[in-house]
Short mmCIF file of C-alpha atoms in Angstrom, two decimals:
data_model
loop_
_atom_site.label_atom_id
_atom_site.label_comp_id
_atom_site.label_asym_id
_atom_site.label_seq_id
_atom_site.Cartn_x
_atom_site.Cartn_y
_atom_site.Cartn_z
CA UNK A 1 4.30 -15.11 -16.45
CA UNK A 2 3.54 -17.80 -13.99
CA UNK A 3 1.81 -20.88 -15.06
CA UNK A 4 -1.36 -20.49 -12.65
CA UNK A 5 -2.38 -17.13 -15.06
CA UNK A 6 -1.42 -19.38 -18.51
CA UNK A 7 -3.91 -22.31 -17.17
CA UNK A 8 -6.09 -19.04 -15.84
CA UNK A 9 -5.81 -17.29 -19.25
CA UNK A 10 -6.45 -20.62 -20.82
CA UNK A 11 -9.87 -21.57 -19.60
CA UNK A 12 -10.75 -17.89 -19.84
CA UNK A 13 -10.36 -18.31 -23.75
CA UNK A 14 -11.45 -21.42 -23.63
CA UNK A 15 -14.79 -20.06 -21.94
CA UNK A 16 -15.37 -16.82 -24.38
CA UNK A 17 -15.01 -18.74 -27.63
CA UNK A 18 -17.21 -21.74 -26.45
CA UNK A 19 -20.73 -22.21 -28.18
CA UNK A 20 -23.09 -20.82 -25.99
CA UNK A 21 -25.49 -23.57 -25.79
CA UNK A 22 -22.35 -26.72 -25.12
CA UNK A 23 -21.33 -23.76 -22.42
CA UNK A 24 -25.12 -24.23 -20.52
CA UNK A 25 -25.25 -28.04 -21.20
CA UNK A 26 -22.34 -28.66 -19.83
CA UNK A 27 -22.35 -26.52 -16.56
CA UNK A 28 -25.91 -26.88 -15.32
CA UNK A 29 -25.21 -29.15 -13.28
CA UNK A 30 -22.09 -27.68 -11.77
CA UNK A 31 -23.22 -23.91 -10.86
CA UNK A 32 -26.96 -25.18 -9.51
CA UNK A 33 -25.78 -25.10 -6.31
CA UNK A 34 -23.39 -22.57 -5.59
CA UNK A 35 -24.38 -18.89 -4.79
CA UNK A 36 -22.73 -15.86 -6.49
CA UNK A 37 -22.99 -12.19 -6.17
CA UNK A 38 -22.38 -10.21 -8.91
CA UNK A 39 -20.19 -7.55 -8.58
CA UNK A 40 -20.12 -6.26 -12.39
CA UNK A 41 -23.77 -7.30 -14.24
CA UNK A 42 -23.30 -8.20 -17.71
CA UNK A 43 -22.62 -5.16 -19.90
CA UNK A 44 -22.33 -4.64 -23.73
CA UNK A 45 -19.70 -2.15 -25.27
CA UNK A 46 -17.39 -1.48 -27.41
CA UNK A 47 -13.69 -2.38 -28.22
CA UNK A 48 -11.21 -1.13 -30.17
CA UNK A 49 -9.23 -3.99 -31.97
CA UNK A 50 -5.87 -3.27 -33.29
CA UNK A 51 -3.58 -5.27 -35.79
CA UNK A 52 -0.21 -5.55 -36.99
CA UNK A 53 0.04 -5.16 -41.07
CA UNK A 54 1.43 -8.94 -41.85
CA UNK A 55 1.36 -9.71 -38.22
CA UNK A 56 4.37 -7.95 -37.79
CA UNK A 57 4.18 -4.59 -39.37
CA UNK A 58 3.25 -1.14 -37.85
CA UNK A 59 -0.03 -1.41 -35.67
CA UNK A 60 -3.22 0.49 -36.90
CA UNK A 61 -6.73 0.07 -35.77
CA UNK A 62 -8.58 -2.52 -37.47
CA UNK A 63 -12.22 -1.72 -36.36
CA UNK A 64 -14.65 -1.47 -33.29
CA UNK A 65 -16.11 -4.75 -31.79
CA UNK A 66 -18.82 -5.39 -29.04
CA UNK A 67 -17.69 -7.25 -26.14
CA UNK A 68 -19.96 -8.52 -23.10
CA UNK A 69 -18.09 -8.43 -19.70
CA UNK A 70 -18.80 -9.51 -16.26
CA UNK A 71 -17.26 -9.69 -12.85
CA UNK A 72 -19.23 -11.99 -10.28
CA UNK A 73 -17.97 -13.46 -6.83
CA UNK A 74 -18.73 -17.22 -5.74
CA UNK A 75 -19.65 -18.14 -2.26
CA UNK A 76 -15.73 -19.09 -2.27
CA UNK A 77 -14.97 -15.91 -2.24
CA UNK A 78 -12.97 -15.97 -5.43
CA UNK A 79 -13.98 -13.56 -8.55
CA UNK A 80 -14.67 -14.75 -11.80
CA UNK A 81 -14.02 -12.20 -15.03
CA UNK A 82 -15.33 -12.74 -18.46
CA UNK A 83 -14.60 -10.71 -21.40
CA UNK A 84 -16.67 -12.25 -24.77
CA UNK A 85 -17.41 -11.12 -28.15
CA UNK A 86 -20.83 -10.58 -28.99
CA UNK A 87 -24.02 -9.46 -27.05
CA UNK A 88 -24.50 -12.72 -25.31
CA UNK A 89 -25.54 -11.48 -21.56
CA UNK A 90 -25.81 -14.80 -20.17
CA UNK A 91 -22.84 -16.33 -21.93
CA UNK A 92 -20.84 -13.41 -20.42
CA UNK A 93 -22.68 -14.05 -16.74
CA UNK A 94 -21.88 -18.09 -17.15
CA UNK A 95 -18.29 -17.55 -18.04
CA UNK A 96 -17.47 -15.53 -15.00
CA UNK A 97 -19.19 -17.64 -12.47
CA UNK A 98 -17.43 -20.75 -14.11
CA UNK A 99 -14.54 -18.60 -14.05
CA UNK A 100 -14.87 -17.81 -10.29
CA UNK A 101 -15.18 -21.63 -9.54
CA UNK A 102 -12.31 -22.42 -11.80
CA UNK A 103 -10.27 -20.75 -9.52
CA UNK A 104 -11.09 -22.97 -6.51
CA UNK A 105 -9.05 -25.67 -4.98
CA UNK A 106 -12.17 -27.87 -4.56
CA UNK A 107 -13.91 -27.45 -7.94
CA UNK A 108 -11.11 -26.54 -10.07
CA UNK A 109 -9.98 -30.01 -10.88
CA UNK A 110 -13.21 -31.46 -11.52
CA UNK A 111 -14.28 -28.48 -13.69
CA UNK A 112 -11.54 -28.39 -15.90
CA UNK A 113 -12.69 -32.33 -16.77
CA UNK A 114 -16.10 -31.81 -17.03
CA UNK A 115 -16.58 -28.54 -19.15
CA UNK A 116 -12.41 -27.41 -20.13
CA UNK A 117 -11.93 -30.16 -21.72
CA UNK A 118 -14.88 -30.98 -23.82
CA UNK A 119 -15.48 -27.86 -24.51
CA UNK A 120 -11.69 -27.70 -26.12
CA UNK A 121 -12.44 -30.95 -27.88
CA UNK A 122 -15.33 -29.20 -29.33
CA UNK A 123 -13.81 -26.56 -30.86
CA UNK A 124 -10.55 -28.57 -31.81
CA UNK A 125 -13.26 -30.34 -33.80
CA UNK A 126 -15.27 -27.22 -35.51
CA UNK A 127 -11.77 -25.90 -36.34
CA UNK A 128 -10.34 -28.89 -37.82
CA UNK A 129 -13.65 -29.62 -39.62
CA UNK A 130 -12.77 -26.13 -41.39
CA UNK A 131 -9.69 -27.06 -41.95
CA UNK A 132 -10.20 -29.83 -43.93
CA UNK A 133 -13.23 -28.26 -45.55
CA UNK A 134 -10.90 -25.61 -46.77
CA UNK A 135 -8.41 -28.03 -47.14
CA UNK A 136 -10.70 -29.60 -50.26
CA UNK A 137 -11.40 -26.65 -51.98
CA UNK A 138 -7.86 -25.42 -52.26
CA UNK A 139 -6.66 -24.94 -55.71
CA UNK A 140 -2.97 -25.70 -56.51
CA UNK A 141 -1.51 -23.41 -59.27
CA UNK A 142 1.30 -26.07 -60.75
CA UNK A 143 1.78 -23.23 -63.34
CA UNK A 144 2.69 -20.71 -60.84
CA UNK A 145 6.23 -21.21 -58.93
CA UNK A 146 5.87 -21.24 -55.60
CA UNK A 147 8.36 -20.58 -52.68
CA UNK A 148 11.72 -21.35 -53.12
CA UNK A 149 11.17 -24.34 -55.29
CA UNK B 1 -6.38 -5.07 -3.05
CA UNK B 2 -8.38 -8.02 -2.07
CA UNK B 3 -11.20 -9.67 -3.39
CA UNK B 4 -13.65 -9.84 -0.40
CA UNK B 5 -13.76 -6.07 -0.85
CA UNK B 6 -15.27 -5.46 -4.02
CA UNK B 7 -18.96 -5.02 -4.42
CA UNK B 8 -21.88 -4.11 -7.03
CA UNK B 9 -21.69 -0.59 -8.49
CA UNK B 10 -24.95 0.59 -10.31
CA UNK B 11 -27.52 -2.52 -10.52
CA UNK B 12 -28.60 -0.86 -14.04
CA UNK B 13 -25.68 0.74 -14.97
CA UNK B 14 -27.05 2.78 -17.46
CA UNK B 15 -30.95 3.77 -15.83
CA UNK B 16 -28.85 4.45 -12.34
CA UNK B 17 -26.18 6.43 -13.72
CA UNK B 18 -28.83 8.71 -15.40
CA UNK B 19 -30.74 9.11 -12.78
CA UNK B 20 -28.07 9.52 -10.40
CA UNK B 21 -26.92 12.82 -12.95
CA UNK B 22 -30.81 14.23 -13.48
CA UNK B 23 -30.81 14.71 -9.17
CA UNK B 24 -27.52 16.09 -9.54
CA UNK B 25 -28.46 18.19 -12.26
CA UNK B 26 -31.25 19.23 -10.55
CA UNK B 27 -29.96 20.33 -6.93
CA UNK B 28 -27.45 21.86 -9.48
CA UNK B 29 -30.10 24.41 -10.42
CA UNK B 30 -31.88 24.81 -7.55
CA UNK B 31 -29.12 25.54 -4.71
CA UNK B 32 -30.09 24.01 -1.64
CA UNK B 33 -33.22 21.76 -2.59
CA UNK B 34 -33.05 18.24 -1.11
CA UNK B 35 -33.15 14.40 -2.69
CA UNK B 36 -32.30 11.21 -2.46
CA UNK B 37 -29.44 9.30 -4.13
CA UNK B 38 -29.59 6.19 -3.10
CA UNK B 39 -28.68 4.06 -6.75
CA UNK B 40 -25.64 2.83 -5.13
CA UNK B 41 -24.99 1.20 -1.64
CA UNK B 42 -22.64 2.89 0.58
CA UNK B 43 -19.23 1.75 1.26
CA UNK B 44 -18.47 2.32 5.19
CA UNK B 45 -17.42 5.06 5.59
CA UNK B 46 -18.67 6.14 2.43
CA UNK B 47 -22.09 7.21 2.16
CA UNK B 48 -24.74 5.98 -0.47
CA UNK B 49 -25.01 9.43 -1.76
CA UNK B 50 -21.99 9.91 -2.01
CA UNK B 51 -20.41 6.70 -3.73
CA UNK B 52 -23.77 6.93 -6.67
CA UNK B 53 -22.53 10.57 -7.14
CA UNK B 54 -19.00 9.49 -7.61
CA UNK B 55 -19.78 6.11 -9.61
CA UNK B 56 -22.05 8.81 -11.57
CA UNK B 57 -19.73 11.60 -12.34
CA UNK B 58 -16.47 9.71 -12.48
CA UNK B 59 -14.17 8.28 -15.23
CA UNK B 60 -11.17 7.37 -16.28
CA UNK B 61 -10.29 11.08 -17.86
CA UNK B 62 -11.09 12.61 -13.80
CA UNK B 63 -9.04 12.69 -11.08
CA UNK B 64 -10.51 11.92 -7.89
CA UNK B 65 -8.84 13.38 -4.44
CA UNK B 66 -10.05 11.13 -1.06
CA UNK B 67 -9.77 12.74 2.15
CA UNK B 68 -7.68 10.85 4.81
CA UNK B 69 -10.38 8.54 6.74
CA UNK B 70 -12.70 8.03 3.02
CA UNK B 71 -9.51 6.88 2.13
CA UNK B 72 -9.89 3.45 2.63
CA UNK B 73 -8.41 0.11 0.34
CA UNK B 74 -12.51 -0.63 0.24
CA UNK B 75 -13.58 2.75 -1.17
CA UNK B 76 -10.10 3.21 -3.47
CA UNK B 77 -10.90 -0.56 -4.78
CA UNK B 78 -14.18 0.05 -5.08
CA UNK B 79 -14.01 3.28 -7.23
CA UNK B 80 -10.96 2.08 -9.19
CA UNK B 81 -12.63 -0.84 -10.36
CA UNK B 82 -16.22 0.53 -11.32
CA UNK B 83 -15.33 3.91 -12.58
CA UNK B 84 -11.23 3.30 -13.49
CA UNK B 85 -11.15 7.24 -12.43
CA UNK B 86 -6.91 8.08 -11.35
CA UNK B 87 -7.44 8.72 -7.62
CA UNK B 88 -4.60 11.41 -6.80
CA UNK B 89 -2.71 12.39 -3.93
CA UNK B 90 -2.82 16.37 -4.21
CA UNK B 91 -6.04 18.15 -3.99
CA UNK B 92 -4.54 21.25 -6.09
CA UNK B 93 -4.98 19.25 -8.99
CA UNK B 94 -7.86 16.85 -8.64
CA UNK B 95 -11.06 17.27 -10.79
CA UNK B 96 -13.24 16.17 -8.17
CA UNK B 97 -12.03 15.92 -3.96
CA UNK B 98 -14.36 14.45 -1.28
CA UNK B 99 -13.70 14.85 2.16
CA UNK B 100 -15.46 15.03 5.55
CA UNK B 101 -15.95 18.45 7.62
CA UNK B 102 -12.86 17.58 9.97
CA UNK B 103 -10.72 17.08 6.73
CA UNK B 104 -11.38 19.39 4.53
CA UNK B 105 -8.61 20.34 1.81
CA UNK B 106 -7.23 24.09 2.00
CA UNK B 107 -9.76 25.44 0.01
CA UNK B 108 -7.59 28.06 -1.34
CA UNK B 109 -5.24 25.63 -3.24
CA UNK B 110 -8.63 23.98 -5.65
CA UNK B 111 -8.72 24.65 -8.72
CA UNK B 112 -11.04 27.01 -9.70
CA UNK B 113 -10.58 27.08 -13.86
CA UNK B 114 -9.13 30.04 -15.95
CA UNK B 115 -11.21 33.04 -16.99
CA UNK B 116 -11.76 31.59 -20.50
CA UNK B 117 -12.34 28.23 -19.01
CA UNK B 118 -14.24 28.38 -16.11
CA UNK B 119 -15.28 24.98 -16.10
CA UNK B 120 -11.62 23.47 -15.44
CA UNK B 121 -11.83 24.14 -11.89
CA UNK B 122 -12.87 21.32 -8.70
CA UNK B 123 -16.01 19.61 -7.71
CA UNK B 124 -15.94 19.33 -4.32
CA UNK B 125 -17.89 17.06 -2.44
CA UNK B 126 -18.19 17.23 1.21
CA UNK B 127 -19.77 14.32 3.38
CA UNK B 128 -21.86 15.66 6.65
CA UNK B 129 -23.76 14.05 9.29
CA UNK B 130 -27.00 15.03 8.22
CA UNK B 131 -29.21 17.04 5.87
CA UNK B 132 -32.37 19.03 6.57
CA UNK B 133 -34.86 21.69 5.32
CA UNK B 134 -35.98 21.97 9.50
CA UNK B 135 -33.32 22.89 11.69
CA UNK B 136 -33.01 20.09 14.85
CA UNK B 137 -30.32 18.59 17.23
CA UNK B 138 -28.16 17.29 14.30
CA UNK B 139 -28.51 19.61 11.62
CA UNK B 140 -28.18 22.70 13.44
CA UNK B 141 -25.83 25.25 11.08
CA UNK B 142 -28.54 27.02 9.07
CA UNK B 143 -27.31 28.42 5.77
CA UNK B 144 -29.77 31.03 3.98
CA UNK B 145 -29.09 30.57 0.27
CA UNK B 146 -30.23 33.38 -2.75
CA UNK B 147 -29.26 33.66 -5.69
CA UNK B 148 -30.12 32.07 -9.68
CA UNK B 149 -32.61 28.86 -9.45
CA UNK B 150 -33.79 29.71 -6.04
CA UNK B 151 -37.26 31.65 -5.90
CA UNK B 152 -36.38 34.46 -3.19
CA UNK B 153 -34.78 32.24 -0.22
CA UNK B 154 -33.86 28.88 0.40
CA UNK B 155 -32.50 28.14 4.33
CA UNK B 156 -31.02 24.68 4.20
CA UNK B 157 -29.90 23.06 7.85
CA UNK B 158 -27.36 20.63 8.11
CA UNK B 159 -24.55 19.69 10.62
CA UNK B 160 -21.14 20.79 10.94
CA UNK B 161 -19.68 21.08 7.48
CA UNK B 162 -16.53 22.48 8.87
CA UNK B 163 -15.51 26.52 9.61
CA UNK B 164 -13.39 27.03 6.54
CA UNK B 165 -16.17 25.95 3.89
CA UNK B 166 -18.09 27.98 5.76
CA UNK B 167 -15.89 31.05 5.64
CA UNK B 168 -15.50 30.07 1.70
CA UNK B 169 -19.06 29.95 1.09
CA UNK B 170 -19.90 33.43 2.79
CA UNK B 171 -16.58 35.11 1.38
CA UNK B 172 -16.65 33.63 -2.33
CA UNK B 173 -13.23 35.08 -2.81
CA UNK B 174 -12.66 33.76 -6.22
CA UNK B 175 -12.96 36.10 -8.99
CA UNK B 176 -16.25 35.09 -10.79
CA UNK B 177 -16.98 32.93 -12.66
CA UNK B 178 -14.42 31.05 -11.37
CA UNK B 179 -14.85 28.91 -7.99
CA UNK B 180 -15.58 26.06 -6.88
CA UNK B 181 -18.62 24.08 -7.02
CA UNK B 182 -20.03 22.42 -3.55
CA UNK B 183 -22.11 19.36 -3.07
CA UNK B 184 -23.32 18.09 0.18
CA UNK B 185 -23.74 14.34 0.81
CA UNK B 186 -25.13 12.89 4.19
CA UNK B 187 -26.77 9.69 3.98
CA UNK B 188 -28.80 8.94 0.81
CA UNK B 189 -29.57 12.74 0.74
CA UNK B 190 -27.94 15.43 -1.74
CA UNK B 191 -28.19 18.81 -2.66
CA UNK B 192 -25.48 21.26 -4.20
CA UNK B 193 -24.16 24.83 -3.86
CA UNK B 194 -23.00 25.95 -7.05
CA UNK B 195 -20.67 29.55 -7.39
CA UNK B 196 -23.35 31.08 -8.33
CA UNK B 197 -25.18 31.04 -4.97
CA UNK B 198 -24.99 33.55 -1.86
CA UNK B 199 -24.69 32.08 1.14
CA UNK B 200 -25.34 33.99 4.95
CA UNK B 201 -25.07 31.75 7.86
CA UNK B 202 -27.85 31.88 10.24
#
């Protein structure tokens, strides 16, 4: 796998887990200007999503999700895709346009600095803030061997 | 494949795809009737009728067949990515083929289902010049259809759809109630000949 789909595959993640309203704050500004045609219009379905018993095990189907996709072109002629979980339409539609611009020389870099990255930050932040929430609550067992020791 | 070539299927996927099925449906029933189908836009050389019946009927469990000049990396693209239906190389085994007059598959090699299951047999969709209930300069092969959902006669005009469907449709030398199912696509205008019609050429 080259490293243009890993940094492609990366803001694509980046862009379906981000909170909705950070996603519009931060890329207003960015997409006022640009025209897109949409090639796929925001659609809700279904997915199947399978797991692996332990993360390693045999596979089986864990359960039916709804996913939001959307395919869109930019004036730049690249497309933009966006698979996210959930019903959110617009979220979908704002993914794949950022998605689309992503890809271009000219906005690429700038993009990456000015939603990528705080967006990451954000959610570095909610998950660590979970973390340690968790983190508090645990419950040691010092009766209870543990492990190896 | 390239990007530039991709373009919107259904606006509403959902409203457009029904609709696109009730006309369907209904020239289905009533051999020869005229309407419009116009959900989709064209694809050169692809017709808007033609691509909303296709983005309407197709999906990934039917295998389309493309005549030789529909064939295009637009139209395959195009189809692939809105209705992920296999496109296939043989006509003998495709669930749906498409064609124009000049390129028509050998009619004789379609499916046309099993006695227990009639319904396993081919679609086929041919794309014509032009459509017409009034015969005129373009549309001037005049087909007189009978038969169930047509009150007494039907004529239908339309241009050239090519001698050997034309020999098919008059012959019907499949065993009922196996055959083949026809629709005819010019423009945004459908209609259908199912099996079950009798056809005399005027």
């Amino acid at each position: 796998m080259n490293s243009i789909q890993q940094q492609r595959q990366h803001w694509m993640s980046v862009l379906a887990r981000a909170p909705s309203d950070l996603l519009y704050r931060l890329s207003d500004e960015a997409i006022k200007e640009i025209g897109f045609e949409i090639i796929r219009a925001p659609e809700i379905g279904l997915t199947q999503v399978r797991a692996r018993m332990g993360n390693q095990g045999d596979r089986f189907n864990l359960g039916d999700m709804t996913l939001t996709r959307c395919v869109v072109r930019s004036e730049m002629d690249t497309l933009g895709y966006s698979y996210i979980a959930g019903r959110n339409q617009q979220h979908a539609l704002r993914a794949a346009q950022l998605d689309a611009l992503l890809q271009t020389p000219c906005m690429g870099e700038a993009l990456q600095e000015r939603v990528i990255k705080p967006i990451e930050a954000a959610l570095e932040q909610a998950r660590s803030a979970k973390q340690q929430e968790t983190d508090e609550t645990r419950v040691d067992f010092f009766t209870l061997v543990r492990g190896e020791d | 494949m390239t990007t530039a070539q991709l373009q919107q299927g259904f606006m509403e996927p959902v409203h457009d795809a029904q609709q696109a099925f009730r006309t369907l449906m209904k020239v289905m029933s009533e051999p020869g009737l005229l309407r419009t189908l116009n959900q989709a836009d064209g694809i050169a050389p692809m017709s808007p009728a033609a691509v909303t019946t296709l983005l309407a009927l197709l999906d990934q469990t039917t295998s389309l067949w493309l005549s030789r000049s529909l064939s295009t990396a637009a139209v395959c693209s195009n189809l692939s990515f809105h209705s992920g239906a296999p496109l296939i190389d043989d006509p003998a085994i495709a669930d749906f083929a498409i064609a124009v007059p000049a390129e028509l598959p050998e009619l004789d090699r379609l499916r046309i289902g099993e006695p227990d299951y009639p319904d396993r047999s081919c679609t086929l969709l041919v794309q014509v010049e032009q459509l017409a209930t009034e015969k005129n300069t373009a549309a001037s092969t005049g087909l007189r259809l009978s038969g169930p959902g047509i009150p007494g006669q039907r004529t239908l005009y339309l241009s050239d759809p090519g001698a050997s469907l034309l020999r098919y449709l008059v012959a019907r030398p499949d065993p009922f109630p196996q055959g083949i199912d026809l629709i005819l696509l010019a423009g945004d205008c459908v209609t259908a000949i199912p099996r079950t019609t009798q056809v005399e050429v005027i």
